[in-house]
C-alpha atoms as an extended CHARMM CRD file, in Angstrom:
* protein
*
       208  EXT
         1         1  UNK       CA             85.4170000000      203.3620000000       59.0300000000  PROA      1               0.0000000000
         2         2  UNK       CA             83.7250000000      203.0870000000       62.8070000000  PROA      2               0.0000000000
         3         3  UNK       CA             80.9720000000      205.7550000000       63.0460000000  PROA      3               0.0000000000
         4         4  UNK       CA             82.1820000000      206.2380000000       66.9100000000  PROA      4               0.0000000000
         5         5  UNK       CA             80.9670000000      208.8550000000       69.3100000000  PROA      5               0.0000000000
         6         6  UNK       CA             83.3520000000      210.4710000000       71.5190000000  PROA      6               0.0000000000
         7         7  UNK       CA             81.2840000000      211.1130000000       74.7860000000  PROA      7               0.0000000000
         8         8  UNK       CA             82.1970000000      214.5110000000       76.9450000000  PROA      8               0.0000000000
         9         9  UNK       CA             80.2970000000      217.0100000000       78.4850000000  PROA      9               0.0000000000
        10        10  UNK       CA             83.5740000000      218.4370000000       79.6550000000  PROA      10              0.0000000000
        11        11  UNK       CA             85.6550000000      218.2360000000       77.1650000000  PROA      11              0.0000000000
        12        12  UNK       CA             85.7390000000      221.9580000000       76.3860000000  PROA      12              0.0000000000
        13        13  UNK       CA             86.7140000000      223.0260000000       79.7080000000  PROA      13              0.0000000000
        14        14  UNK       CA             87.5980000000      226.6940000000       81.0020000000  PROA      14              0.0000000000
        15        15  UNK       CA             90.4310000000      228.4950000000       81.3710000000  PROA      15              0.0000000000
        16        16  UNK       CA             93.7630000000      229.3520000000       80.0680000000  PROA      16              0.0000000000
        17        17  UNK       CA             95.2830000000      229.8340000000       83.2390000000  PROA      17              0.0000000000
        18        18  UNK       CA             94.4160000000      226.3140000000       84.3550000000  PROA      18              0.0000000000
        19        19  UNK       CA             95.6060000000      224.8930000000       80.9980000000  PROA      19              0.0000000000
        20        20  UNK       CA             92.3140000000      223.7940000000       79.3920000000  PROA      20              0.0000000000
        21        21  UNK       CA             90.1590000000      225.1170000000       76.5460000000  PROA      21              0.0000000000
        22        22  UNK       CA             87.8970000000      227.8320000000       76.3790000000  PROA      22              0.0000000000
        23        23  UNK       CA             84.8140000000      226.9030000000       73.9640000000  PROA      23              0.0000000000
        24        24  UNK       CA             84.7680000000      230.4230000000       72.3510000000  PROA      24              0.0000000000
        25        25  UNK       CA             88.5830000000      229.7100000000       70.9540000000  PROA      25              0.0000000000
        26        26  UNK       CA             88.1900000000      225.6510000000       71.2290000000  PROA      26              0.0000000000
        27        27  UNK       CA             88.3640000000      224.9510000000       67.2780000000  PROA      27              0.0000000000
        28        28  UNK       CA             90.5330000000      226.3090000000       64.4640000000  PROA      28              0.0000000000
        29        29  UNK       CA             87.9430000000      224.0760000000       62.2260000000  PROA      29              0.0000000000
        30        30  UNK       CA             84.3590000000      223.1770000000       62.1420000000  PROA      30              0.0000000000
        31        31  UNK       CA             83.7940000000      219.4690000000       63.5150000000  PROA      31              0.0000000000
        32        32  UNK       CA             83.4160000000      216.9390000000       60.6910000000  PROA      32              0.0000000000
        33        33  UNK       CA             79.5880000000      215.9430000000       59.7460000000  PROA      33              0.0000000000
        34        34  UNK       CA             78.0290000000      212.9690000000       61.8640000000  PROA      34              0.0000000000
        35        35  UNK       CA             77.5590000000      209.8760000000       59.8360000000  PROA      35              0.0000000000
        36        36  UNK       CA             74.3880000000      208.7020000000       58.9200000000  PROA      36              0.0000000000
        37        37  UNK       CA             72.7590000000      206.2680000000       61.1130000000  PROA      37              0.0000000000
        38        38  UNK       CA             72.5930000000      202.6000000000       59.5730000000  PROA      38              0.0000000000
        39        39  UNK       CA             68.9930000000      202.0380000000       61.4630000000  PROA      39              0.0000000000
        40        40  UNK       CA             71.2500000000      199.1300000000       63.6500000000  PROA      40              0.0000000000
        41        41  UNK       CA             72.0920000000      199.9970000000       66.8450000000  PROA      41              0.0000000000
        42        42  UNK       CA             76.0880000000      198.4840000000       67.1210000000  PROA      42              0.0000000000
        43        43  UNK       CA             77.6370000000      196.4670000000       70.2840000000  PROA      43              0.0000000000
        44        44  UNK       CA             79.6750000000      199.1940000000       71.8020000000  PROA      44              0.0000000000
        45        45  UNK       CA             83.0550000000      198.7920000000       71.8110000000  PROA      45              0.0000000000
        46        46  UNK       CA             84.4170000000      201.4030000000       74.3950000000  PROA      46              0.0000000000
        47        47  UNK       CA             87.6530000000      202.9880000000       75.1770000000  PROA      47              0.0000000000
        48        48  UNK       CA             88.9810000000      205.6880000000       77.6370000000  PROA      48              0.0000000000
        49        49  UNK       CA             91.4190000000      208.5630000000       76.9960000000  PROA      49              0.0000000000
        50        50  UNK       CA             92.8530000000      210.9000000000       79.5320000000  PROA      50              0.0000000000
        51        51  UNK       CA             92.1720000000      214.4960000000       77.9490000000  PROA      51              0.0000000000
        52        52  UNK       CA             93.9990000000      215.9860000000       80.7050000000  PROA      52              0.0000000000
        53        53  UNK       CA             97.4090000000      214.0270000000       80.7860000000  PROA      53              0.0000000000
        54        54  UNK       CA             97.7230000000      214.7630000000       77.1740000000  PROA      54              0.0000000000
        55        55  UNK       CA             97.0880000000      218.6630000000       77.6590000000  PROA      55              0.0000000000
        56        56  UNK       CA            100.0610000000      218.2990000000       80.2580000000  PROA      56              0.0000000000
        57        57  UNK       CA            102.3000000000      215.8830000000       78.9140000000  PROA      57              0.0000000000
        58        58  UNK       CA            101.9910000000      215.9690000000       74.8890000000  PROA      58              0.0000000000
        59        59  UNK       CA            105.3100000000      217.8250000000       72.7600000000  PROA      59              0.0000000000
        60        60  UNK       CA            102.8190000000      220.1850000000       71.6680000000  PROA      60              0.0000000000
        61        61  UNK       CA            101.2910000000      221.1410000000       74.8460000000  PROA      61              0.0000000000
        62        62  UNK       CA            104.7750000000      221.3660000000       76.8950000000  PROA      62              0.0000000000
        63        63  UNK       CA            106.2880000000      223.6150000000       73.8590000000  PROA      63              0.0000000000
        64        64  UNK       CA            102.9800000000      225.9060000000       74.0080000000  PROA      64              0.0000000000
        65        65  UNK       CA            103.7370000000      225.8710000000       77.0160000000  PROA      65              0.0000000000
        66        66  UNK       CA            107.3340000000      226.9480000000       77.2490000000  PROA      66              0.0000000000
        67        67  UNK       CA            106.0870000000      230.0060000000       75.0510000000  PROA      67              0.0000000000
        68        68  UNK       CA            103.6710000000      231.2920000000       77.0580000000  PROA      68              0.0000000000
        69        69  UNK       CA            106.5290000000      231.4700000000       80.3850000000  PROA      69              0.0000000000
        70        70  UNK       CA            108.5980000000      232.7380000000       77.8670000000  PROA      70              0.0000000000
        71        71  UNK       CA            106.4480000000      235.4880000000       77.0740000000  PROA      71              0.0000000000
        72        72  UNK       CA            105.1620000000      236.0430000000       81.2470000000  PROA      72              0.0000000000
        73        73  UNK       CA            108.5640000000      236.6580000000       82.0790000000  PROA      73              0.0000000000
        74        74  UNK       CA            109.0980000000      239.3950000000       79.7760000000  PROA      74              0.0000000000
        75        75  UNK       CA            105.5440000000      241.0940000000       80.9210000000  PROA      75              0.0000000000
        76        76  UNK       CA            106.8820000000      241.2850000000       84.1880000000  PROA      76              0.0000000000
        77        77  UNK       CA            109.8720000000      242.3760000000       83.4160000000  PROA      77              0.0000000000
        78        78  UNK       CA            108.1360000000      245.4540000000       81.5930000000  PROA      78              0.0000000000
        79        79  UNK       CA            105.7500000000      246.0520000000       83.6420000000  PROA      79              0.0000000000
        80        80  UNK       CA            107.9870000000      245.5130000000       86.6330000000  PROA      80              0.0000000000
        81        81  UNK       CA            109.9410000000      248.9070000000       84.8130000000  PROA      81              0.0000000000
        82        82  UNK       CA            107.0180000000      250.6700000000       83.7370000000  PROA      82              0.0000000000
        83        83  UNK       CA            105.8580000000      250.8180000000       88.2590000000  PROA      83              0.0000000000
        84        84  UNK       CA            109.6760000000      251.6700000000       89.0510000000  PROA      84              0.0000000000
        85        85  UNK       CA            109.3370000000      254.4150000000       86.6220000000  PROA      85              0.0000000000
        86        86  UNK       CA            105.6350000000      255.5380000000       88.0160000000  PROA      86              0.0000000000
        87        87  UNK       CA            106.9360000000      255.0910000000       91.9340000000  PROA      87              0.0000000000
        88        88  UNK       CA            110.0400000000      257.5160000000       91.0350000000  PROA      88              0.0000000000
        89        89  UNK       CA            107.9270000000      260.2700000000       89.0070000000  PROA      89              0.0000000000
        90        90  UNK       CA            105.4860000000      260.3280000000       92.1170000000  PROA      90              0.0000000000
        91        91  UNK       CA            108.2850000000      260.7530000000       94.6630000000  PROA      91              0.0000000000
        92        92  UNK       CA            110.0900000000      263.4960000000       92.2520000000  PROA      92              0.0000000000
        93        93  UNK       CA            106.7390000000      265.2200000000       92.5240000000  PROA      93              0.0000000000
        94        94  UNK       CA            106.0490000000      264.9750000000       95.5910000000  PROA      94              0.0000000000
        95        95  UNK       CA            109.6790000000      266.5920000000       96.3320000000  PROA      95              0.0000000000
        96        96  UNK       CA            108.3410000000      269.4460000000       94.1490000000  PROA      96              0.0000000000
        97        97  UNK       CA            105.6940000000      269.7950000000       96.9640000000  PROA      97              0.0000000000
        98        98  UNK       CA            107.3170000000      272.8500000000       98.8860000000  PROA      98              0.0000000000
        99        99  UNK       CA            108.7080000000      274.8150000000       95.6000000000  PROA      99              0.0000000000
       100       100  UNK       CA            105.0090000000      274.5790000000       93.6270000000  PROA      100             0.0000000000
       101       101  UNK       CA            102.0290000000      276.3460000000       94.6220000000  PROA      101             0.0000000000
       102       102  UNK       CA             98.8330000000      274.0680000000       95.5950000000  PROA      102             0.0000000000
       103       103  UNK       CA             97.1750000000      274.8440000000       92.2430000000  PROA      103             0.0000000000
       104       104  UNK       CA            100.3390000000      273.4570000000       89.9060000000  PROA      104             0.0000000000
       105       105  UNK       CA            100.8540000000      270.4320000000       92.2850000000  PROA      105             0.0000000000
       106       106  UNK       CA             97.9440000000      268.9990000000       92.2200000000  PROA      106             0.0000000000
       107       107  UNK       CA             97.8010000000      268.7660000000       88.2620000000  PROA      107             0.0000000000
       108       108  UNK       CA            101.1960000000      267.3160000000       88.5890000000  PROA      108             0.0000000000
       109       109  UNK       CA             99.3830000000      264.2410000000       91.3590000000  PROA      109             0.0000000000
       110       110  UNK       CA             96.2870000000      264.4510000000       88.8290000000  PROA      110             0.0000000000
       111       111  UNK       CA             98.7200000000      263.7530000000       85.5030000000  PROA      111             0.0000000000
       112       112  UNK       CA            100.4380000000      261.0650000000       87.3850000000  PROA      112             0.0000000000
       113       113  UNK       CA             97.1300000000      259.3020000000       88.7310000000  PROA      113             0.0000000000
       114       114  UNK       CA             95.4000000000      258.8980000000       84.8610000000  PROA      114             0.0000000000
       115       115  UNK       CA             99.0850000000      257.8740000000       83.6220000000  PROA      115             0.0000000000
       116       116  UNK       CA             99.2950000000      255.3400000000       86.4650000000  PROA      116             0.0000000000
       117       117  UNK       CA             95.7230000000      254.4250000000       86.0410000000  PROA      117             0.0000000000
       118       118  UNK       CA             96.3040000000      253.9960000000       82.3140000000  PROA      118             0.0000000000
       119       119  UNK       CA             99.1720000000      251.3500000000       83.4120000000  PROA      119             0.0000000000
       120       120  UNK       CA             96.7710000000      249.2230000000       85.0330000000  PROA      120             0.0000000000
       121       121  UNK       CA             93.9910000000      249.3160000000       82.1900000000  PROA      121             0.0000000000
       122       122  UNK       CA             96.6970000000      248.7400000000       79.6230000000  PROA      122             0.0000000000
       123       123  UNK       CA             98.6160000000      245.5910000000       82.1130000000  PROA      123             0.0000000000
       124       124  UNK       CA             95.3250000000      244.0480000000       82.4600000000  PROA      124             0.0000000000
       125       125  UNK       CA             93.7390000000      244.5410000000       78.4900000000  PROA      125             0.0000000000
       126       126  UNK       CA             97.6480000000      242.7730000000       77.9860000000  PROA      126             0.0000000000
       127       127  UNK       CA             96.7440000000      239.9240000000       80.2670000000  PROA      127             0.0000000000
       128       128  UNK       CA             92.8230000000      239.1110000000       78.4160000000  PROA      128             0.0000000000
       129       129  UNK       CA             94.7580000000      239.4980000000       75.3710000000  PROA      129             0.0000000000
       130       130  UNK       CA             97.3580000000      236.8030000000       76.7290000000  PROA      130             0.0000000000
       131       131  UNK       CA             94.8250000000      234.2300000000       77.8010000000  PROA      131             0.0000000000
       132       132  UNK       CA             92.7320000000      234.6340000000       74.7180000000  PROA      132             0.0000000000
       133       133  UNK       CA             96.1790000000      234.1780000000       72.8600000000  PROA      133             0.0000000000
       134       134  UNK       CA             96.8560000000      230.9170000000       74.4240000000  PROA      134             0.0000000000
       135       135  UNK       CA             93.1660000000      229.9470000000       74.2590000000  PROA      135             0.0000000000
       136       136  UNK       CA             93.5740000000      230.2850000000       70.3230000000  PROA      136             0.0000000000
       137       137  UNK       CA             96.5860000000      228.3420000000       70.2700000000  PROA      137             0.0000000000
       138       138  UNK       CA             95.4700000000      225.4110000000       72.2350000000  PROA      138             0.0000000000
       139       139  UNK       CA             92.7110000000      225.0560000000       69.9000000000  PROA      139             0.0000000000
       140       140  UNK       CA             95.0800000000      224.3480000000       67.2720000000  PROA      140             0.0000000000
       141       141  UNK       CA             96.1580000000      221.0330000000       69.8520000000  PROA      141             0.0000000000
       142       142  UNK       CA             92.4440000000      220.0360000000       70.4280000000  PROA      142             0.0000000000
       143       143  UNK       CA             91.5400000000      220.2950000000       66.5170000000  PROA      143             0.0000000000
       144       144  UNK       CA             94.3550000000      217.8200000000       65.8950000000  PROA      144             0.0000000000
       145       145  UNK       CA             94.1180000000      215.6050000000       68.8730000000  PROA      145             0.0000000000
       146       146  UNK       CA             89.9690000000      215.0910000000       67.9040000000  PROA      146             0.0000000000
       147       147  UNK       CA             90.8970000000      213.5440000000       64.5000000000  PROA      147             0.0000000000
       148       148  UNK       CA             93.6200000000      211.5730000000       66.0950000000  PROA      148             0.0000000000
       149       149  UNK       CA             91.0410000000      209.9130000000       68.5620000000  PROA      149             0.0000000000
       150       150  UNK       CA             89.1810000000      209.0440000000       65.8900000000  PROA      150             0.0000000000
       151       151  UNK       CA             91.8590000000      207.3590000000       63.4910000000  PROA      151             0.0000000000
       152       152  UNK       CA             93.3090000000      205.5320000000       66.5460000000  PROA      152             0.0000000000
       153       153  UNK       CA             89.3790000000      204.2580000000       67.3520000000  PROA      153             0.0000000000
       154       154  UNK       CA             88.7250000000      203.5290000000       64.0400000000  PROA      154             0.0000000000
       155       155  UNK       CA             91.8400000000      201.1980000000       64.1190000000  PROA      155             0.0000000000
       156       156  UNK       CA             90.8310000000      199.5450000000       66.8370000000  PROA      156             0.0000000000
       157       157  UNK       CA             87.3950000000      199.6470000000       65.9170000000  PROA      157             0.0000000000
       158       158  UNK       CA             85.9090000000      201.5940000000       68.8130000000  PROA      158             0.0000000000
       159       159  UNK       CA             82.4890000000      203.0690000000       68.7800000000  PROA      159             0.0000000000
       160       160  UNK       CA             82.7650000000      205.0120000000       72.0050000000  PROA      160             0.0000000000
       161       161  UNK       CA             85.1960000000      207.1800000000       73.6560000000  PROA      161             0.0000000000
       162       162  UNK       CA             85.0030000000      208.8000000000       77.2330000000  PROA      162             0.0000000000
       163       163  UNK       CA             87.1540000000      211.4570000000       78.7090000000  PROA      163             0.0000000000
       164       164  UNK       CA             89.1110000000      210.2460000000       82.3670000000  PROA      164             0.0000000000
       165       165  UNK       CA             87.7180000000      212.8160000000       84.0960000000  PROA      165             0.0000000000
       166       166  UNK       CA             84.2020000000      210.9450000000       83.2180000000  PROA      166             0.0000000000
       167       167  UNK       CA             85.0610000000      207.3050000000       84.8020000000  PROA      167             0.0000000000
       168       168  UNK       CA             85.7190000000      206.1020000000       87.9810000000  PROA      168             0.0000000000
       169       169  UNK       CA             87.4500000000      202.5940000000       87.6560000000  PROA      169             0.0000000000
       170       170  UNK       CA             88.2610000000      201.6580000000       84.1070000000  PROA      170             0.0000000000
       171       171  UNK       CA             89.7530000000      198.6780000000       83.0000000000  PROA      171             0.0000000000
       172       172  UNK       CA             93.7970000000      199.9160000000       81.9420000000  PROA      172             0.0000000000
       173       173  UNK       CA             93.4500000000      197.6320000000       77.9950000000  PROA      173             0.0000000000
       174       174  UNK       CA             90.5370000000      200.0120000000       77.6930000000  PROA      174             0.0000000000
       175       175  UNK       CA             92.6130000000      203.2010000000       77.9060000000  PROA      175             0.0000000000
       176       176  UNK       CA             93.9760000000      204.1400000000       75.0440000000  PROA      176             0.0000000000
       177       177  UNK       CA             95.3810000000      207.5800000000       75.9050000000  PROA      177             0.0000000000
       178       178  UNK       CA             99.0430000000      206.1680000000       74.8920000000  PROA      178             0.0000000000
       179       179  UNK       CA             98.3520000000      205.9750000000       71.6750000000  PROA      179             0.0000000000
       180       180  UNK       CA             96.4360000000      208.3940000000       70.8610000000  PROA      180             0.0000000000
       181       181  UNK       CA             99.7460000000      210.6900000000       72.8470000000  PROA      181             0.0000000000
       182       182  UNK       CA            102.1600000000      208.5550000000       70.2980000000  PROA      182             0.0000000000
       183       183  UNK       CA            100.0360000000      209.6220000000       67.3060000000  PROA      183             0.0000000000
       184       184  UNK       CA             99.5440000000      213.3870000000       68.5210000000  PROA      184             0.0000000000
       185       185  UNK       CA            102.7830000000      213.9990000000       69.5390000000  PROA      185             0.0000000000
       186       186  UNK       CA            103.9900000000      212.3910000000       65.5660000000  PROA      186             0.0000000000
       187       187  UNK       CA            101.1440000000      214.6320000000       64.0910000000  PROA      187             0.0000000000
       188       188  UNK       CA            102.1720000000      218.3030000000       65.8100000000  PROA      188             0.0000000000
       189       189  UNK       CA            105.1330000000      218.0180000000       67.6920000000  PROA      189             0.0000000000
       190       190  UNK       CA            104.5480000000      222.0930000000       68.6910000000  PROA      190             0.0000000000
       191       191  UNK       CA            102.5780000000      225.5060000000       68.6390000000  PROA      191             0.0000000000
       192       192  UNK       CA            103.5800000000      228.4450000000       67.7830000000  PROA      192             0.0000000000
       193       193  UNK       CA            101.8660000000      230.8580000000       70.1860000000  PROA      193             0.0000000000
       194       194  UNK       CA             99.8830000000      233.3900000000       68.2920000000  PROA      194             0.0000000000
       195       195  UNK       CA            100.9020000000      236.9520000000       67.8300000000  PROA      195             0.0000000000
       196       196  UNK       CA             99.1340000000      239.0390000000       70.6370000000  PROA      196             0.0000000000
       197       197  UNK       CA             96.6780000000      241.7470000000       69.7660000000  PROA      197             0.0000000000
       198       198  UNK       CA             96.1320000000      243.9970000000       72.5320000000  PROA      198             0.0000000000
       199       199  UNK       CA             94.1240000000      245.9860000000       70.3600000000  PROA      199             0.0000000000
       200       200  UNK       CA             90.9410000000      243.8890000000       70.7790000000  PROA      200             0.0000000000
       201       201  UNK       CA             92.5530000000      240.9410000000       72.1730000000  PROA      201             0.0000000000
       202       202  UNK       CA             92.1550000000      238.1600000000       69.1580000000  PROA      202             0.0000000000
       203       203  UNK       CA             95.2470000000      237.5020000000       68.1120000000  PROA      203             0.0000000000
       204       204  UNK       CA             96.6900000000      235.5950000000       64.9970000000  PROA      204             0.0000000000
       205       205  UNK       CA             95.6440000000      232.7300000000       64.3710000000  PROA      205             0.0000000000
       206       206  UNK       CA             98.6110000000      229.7510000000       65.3720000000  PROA      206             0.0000000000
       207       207  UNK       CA            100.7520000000      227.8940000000       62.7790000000  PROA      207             0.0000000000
       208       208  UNK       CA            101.9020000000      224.6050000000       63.6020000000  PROA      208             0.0000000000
């Protein structure tokens, strides 16, 4: 086996929203143990993979993907209901306005204010919980896609590996972000999303 290094400050990049890994949520499992040095310093054999191709273009990514619009959409739709139903209790109150005295209307605009302010806590807790959701479940991609780069460098025998977004010209037989698609894409073909906890916002954890 090639004791390789794979060389990327950003690798674990922030956010969700942008399609990228948080490093609170970037694992499902602890890295594997650096080998032992052999006291001789190797001729480096380098190769280039483009993390952030394979985040957009791999099976796994696009189904995670698909999910997570899947799952927008019906958020909106909700909450899009919930704010028609706020708008038409406020108006229906504020028809009330000539029949009750000052005293019971403004409970009624008080009531309505913490239930609508409620809305907006709960939309946005439901958001967090969202993005940490999708954080979780793109961890389960990056856990695989790590031991792929390494079985497609140690087939080729490469001792270092550096991110795209970390070189400027590269030579394309040096980029082996192909293969190392053809092998993820073999190896987890999709996500499931995670089951969202809005309760503290951790979610399952995600099944391939």
């Amino acid at each position: 086996m090639t004791n390789f290094f794979l060389v990327s400050p950003a690798f674990f990049v922030p956010r969700a929203a942008s399609g990228f890994f948080s490093p609170a949520y970037a694992q499902d499992e602890p890295p594997p143990p650096a080998a032992e040095p052999s006291g001789v310093i190797p001729a480096p054999k380098i190769a280039m993979v483009d993390y952030q191709k394979i985040l957009r273009e791999s099976l796994a990514a696009q189904s995670l993907r698909e999910q997570l619009d899947k799952v927008r959409r019906q958020e909106r739709d909700k909450v899009a209901k919930l704010e028609d139903t706020l708008r038409d209790s406020r108006q229906e109150i504020d028809r009330q306005r000539t029949v009750l005295s000052p005293e019971a209307y403004e409970k009624k605009v008080l009531e309505w204010e913490r239930t609508s302010g409620e809305h907006v806590r709960a939309v946005e807790k439901r958001k967090r919980a969202l993005d940490i959701t999708f954080e979780r479940s793109l961890g389960k991609i990056q856990s695989v896609l790590v031991k792929v780069i390494r079985e497609v460098s140690d087939e080729k025998e490469i001792n270092l590996v550096f991110t795209r977004s970390q070189v400027l010209l590269v030579d394309p037989d040096m980029n082996i972000t192909d293969d190392v698609m053809a092998s993820l894409n073999k190896d987890l073909a999709s996500v499931k999303l995670a089951t969202i906890d809005s309760s503290g916002g951790k979610g399952g954890q995600p099944k391939k």
